[in-house]
Short mmCIF file of N, CA, C and O in Angstrom, two decimals:
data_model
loop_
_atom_site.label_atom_id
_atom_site.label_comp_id
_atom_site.label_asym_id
_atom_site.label_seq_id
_atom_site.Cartn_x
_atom_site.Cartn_y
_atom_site.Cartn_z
N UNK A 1 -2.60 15.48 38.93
CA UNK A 1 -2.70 16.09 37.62
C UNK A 1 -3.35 15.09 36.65
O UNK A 1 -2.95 13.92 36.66
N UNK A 2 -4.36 15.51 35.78
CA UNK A 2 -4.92 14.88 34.71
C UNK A 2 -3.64 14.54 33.98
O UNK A 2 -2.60 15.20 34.04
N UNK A 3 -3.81 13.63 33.41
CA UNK A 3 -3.01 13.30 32.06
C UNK A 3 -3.72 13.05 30.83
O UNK A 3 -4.85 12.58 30.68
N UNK A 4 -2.94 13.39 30.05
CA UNK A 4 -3.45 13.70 28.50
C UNK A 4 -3.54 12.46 27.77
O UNK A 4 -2.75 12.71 26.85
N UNK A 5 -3.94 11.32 27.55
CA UNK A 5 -3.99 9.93 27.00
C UNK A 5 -4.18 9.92 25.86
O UNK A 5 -5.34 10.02 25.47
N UNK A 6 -3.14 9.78 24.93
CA UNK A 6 -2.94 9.28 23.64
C UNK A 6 -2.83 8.24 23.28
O UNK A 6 -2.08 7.49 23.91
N UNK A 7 -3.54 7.73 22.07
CA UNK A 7 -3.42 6.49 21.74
C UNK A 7 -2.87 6.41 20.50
O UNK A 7 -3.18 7.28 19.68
N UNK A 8 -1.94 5.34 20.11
CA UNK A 8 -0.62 5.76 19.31
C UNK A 8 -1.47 4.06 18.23
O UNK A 8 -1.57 2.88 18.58
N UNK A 9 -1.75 4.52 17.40
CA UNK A 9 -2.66 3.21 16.87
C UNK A 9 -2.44 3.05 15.54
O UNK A 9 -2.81 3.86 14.69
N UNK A 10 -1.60 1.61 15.23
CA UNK A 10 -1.42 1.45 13.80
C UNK A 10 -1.65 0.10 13.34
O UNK A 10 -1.09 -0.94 13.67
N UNK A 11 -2.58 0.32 12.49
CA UNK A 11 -3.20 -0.66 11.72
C UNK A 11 -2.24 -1.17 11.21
O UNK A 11 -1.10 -0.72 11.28
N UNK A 12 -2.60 -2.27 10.57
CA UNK A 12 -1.56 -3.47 9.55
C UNK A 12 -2.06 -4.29 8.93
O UNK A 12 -3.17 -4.63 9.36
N UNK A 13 -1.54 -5.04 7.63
CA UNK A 13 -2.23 -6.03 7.20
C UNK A 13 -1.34 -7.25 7.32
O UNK A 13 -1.58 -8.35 6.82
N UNK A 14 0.03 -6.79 8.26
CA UNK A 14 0.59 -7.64 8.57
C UNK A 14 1.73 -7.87 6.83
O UNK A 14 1.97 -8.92 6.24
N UNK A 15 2.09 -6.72 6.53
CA UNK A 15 3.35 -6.45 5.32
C UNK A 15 4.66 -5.61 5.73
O UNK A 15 5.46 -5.16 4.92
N UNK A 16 4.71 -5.51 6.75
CA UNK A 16 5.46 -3.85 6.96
C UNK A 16 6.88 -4.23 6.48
O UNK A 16 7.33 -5.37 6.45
N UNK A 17 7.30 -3.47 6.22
CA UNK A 17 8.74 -3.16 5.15
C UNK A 17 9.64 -2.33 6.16
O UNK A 17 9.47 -1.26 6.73
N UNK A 18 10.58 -3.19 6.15
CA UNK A 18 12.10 -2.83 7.18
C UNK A 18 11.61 -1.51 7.52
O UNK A 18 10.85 -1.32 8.48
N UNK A 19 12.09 -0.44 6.65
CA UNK A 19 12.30 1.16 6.93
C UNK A 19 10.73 1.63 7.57
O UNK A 19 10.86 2.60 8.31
N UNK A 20 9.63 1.25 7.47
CA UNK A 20 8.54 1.46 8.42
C UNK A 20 8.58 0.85 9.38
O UNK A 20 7.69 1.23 10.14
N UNK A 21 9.22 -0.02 9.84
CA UNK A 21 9.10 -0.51 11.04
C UNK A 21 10.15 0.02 11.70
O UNK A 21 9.89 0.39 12.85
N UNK A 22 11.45 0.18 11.25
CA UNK A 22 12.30 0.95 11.80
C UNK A 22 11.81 2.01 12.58
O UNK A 22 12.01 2.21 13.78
N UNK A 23 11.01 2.80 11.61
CA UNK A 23 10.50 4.07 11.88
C UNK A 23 9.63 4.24 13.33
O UNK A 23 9.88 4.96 14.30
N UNK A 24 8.41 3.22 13.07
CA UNK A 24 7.63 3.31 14.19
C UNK A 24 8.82 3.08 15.78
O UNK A 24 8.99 3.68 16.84
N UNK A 25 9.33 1.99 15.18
CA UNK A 25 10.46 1.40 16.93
C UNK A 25 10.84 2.82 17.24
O UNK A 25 10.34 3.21 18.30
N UNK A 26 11.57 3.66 16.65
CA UNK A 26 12.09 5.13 16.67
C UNK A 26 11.05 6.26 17.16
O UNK A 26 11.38 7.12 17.98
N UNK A 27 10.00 6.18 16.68
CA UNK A 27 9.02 6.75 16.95
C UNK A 27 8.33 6.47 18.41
O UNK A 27 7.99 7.40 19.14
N UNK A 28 8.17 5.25 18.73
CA UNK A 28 8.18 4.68 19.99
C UNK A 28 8.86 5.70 21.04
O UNK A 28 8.44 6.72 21.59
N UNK A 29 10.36 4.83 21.10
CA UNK A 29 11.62 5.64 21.36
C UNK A 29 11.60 6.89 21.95
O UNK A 29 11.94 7.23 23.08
N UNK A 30 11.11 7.62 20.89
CA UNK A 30 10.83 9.33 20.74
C UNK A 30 9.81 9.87 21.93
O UNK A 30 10.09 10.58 22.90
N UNK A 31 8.61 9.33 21.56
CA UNK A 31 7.61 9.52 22.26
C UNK A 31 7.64 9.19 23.73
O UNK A 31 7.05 9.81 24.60
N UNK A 32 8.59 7.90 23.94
CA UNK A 32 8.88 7.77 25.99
C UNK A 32 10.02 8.79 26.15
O UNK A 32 10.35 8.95 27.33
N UNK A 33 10.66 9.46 25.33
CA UNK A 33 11.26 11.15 25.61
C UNK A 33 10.80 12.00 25.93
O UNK A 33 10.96 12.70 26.93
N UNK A 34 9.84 12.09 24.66
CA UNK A 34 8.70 13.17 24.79
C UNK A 34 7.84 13.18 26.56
O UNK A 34 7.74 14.23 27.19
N UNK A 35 7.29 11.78 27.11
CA UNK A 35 6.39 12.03 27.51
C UNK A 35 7.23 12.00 29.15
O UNK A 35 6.67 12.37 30.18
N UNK A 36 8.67 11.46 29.07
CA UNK A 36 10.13 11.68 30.22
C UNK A 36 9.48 13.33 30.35
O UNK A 36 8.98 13.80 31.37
N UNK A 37 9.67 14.09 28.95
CA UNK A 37 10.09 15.58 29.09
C UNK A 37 8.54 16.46 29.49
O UNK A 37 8.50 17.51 30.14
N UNK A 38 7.21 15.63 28.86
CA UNK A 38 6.21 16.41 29.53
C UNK A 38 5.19 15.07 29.85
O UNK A 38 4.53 14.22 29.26
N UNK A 39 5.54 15.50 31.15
CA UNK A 39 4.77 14.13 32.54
C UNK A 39 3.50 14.50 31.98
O UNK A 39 2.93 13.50 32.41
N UNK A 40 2.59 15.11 31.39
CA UNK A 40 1.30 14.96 31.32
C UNK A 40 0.54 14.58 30.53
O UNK A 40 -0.66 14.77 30.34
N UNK A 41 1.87 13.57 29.71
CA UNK A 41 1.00 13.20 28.49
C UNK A 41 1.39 11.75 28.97
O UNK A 41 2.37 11.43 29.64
N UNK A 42 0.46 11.00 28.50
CA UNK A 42 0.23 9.39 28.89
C UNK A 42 -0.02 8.61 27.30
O UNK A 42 -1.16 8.38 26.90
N UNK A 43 1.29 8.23 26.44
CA UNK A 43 1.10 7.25 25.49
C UNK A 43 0.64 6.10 25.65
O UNK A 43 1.06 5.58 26.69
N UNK A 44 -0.34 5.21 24.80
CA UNK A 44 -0.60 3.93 24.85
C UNK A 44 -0.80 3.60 23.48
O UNK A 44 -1.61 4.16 22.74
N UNK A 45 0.21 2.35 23.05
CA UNK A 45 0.21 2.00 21.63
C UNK A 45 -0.77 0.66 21.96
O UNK A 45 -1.01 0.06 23.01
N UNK A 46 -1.23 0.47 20.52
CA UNK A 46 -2.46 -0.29 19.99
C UNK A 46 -1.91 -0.32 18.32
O UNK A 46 -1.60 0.53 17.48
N UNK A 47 -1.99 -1.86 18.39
CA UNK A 47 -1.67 -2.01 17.10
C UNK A 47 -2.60 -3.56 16.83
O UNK A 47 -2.91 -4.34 17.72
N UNK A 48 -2.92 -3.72 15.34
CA UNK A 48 -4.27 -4.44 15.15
C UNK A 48 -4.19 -4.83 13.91
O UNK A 48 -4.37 -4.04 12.98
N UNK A 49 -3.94 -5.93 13.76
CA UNK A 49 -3.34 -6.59 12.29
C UNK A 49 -4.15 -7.83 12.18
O UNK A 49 -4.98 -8.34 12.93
N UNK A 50 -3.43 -8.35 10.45
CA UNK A 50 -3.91 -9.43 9.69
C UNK A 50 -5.47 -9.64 9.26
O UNK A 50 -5.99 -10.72 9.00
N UNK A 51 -6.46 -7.69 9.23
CA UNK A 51 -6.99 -8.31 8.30
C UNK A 51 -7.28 -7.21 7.80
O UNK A 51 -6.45 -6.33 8.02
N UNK A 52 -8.29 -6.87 7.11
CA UNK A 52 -8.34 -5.61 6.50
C UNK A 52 -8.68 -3.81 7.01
O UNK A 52 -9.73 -3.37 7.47
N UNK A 53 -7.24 -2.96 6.69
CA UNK A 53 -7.04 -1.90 7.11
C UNK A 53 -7.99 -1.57 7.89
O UNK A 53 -7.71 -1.70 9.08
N UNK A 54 -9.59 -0.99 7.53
CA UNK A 54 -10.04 -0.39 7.95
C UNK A 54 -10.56 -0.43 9.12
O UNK A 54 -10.76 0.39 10.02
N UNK A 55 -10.90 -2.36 8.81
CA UNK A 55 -11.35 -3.03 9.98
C UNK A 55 -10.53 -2.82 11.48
O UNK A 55 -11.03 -2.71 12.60
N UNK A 56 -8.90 -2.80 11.06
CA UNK A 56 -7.90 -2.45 12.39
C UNK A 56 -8.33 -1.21 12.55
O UNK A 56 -8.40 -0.89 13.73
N UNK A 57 -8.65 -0.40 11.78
CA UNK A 57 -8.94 0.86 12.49
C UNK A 57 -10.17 1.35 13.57
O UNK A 57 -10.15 2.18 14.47
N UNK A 58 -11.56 0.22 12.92
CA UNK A 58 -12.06 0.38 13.67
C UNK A 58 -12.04 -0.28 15.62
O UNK A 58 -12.61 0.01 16.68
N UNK A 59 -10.87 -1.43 15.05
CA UNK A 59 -10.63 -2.29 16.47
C UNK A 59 -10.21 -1.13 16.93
O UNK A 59 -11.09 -0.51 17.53
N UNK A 60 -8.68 -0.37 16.84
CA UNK A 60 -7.96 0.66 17.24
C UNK A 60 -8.98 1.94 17.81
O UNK A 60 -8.66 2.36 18.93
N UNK A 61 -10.05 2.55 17.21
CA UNK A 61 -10.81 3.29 17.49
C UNK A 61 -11.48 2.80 18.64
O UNK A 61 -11.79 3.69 19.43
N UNK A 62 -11.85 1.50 19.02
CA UNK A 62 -12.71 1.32 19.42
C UNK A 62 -12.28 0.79 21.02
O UNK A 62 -13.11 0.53 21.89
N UNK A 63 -10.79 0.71 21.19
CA UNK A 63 -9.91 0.84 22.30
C UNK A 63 -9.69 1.56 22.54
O UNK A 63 -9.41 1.46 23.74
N UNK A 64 -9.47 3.17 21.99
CA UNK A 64 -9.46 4.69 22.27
C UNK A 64 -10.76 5.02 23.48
O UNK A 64 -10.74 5.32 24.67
N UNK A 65 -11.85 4.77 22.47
CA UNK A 65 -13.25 5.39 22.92
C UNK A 65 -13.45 4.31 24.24
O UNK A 65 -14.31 4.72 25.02
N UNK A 66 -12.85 3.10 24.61
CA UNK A 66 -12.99 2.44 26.05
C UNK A 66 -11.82 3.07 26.78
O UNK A 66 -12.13 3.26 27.96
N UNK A 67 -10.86 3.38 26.56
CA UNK A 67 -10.20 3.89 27.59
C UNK A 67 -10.08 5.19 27.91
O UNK A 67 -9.27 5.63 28.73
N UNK A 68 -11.24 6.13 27.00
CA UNK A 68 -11.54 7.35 27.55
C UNK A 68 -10.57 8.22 26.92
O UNK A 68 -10.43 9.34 27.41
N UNK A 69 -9.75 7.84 25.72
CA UNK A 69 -8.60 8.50 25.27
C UNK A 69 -9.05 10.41 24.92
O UNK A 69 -10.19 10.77 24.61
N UNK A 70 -7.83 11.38 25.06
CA UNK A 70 -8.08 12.45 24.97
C UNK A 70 -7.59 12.12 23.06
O UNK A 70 -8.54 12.25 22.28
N UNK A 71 -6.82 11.90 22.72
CA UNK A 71 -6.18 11.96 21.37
C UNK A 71 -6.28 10.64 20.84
O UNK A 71 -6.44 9.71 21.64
N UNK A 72 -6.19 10.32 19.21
CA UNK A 72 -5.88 9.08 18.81
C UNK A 72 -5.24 9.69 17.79
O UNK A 72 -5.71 10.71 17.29
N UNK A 73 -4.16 9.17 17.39
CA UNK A 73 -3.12 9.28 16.42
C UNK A 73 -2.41 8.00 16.11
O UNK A 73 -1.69 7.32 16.84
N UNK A 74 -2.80 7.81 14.83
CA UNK A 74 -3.37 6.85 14.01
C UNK A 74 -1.70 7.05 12.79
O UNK A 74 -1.38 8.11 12.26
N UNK A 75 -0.91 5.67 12.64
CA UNK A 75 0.16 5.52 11.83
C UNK A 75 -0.37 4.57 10.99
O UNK A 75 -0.92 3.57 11.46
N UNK A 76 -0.26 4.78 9.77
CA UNK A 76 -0.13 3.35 9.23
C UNK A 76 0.99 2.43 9.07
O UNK A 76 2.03 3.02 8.78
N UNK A 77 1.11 1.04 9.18
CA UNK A 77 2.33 0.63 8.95
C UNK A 77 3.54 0.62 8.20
O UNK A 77 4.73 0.80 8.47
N UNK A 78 2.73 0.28 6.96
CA UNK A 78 4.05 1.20 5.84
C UNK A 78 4.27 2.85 5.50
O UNK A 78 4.54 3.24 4.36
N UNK A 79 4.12 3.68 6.59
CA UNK A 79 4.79 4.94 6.72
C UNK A 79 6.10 5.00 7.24
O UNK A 79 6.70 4.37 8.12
N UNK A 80 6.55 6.39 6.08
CA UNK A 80 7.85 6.88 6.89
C UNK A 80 7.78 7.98 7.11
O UNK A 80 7.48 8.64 6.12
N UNK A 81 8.00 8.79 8.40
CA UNK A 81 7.79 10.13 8.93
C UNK A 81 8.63 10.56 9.90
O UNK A 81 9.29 9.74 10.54
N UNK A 82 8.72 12.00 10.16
CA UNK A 82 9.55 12.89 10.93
C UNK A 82 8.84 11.96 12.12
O UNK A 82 7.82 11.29 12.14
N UNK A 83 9.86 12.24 13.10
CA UNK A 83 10.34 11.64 14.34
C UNK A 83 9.03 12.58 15.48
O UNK A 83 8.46 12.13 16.47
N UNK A 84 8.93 13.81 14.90
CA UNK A 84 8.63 14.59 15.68
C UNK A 84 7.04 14.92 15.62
O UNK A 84 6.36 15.43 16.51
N UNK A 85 6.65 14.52 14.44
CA UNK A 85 4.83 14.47 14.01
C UNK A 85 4.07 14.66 15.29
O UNK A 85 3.75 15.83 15.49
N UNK A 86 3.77 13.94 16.06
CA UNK A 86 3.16 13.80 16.85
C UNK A 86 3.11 15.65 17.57
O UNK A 86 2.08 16.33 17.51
N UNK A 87 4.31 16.11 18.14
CA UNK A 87 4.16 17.54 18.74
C UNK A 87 3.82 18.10 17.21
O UNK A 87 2.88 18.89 17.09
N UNK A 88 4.49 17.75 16.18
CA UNK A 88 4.35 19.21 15.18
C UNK A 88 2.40 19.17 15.18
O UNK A 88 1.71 20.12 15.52
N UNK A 89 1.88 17.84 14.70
CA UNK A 89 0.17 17.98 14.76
C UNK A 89 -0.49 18.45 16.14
O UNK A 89 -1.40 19.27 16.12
N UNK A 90 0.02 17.87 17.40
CA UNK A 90 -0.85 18.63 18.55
C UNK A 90 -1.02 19.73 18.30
O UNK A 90 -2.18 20.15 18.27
N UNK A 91 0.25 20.72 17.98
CA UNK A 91 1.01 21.90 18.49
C UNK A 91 -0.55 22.84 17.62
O UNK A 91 -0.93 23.82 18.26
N UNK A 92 -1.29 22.57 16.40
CA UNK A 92 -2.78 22.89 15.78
C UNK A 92 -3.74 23.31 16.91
O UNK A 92 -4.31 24.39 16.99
N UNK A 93 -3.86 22.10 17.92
CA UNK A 93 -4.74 22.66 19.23
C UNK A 93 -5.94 22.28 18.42
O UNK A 93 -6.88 22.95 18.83
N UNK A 94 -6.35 21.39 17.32
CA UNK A 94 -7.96 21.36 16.73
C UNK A 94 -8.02 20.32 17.02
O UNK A 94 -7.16 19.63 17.56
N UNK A 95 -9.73 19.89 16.49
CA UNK A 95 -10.41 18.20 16.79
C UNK A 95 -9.43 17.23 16.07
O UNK A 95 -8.99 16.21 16.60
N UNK A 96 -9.09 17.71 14.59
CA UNK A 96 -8.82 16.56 13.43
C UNK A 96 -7.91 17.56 12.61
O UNK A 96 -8.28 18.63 12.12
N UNK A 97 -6.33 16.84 12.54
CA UNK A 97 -5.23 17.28 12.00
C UNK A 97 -4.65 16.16 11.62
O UNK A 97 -4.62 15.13 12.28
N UNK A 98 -3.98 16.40 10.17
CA UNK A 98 -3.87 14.91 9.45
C UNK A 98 -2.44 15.39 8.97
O UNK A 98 -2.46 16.62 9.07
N UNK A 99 -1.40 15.04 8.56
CA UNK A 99 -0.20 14.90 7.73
C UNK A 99 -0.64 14.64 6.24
O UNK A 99 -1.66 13.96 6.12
N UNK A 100 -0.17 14.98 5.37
CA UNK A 100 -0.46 15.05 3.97
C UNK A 100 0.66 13.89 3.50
O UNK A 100 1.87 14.05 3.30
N UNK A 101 -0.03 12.85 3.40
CA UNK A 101 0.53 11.72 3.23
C UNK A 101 0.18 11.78 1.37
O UNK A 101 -0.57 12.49 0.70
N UNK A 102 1.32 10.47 0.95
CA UNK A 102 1.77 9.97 -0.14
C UNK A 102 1.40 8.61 -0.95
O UNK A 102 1.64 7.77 -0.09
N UNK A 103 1.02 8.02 -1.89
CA UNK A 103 0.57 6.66 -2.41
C UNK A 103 2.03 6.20 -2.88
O UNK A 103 2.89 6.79 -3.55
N UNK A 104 2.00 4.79 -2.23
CA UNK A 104 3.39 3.91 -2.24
C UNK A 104 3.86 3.84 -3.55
O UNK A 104 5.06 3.59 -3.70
N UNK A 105 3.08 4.03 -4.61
CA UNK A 105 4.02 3.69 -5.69
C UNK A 105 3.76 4.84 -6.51
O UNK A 105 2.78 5.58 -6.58
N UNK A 106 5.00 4.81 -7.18
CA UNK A 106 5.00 6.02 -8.02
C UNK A 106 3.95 6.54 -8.90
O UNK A 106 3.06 5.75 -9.24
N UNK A 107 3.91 7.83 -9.35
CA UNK A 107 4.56 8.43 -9.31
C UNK A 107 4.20 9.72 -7.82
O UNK A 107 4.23 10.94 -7.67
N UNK A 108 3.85 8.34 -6.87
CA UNK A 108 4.08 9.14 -5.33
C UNK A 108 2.99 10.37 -5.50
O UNK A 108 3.43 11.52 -5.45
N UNK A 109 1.53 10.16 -5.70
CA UNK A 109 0.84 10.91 -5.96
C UNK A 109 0.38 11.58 -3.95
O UNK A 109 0.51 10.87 -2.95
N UNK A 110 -0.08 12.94 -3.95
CA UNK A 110 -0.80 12.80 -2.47
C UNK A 110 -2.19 12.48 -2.31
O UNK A 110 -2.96 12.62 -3.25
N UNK A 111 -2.58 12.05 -1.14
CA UNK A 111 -3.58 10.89 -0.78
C UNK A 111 -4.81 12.18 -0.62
O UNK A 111 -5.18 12.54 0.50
N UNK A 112 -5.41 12.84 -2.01
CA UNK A 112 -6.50 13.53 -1.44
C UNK A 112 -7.68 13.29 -1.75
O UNK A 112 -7.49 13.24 -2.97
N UNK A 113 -8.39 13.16 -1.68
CA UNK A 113 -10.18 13.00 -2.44
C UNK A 113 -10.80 14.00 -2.32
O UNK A 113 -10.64 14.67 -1.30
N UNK A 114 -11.74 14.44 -3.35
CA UNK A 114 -13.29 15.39 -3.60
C UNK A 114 -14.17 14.55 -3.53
O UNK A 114 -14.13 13.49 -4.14
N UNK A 115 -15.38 15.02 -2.53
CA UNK A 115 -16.74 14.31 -2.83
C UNK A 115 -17.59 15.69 -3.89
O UNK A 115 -17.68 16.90 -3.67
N UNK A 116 -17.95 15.07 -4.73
CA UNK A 116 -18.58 15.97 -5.52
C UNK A 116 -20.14 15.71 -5.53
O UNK A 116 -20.84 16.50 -6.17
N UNK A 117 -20.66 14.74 -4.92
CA UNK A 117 -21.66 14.30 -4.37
C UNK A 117 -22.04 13.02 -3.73
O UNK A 117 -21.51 11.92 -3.89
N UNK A 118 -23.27 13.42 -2.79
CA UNK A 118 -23.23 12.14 -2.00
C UNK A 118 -23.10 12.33 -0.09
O UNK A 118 -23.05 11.33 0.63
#
């Protein structure tokens, strides 16, 4: 049987704050349940720190696209999230499904942008 290879990839700048790290270990956790309960999914975490965000993302991306990954699902470090994200976004079945994430400091605005040109 094929397996489904996810890559579980979170950038850092090397700050993470107790309750996000909690989170991810849990999340971890979760996911060798998840993948106990369906053999056809194959997690592999990638994590890529100390220098700037985007740059880990492109390291992280760029270990996906060598190991042939079917999925990349991408945490940032200082997130806190349902346990269960990972099935609730597959469960879409599209290319690109994102969580409607939050800016760390108040007044906790959500993270959206308009290009209005360009």
């Amino acid at each position: 049987m094929n397996k489904i290879r996810v890559v579980v990839g979170i950038p850092t700048e090397g700050h993470t704050q107790a309750e996000s790290l909690n989170c991810l270990w849990l999340h971890a956790f979760h996911l060798g349940k998840y993948q106990a309960e369906h053999p056809e999914f194959e997690f592999h975490f990638r994590a890529s720190g100390r220098m700037l965000t985007a740059m880990n993302r492109e390291l992280i991306i760029a270990d996906a696209l060598n190991m042939n990954a079917d999925f990349l699902f991408m945490i940032d470090d200082d997130m806190v999230f349902r346990q269960d994200i990972f099935e609730r976004l597959y469960r879409h079945r599209v290319d690109v499904v994102a969580a409607l994430a939050f800016t760390r400091n108040p007044p906790h605005l959500p993270v959206l942008y308009q290009q209005h040109e360009g």
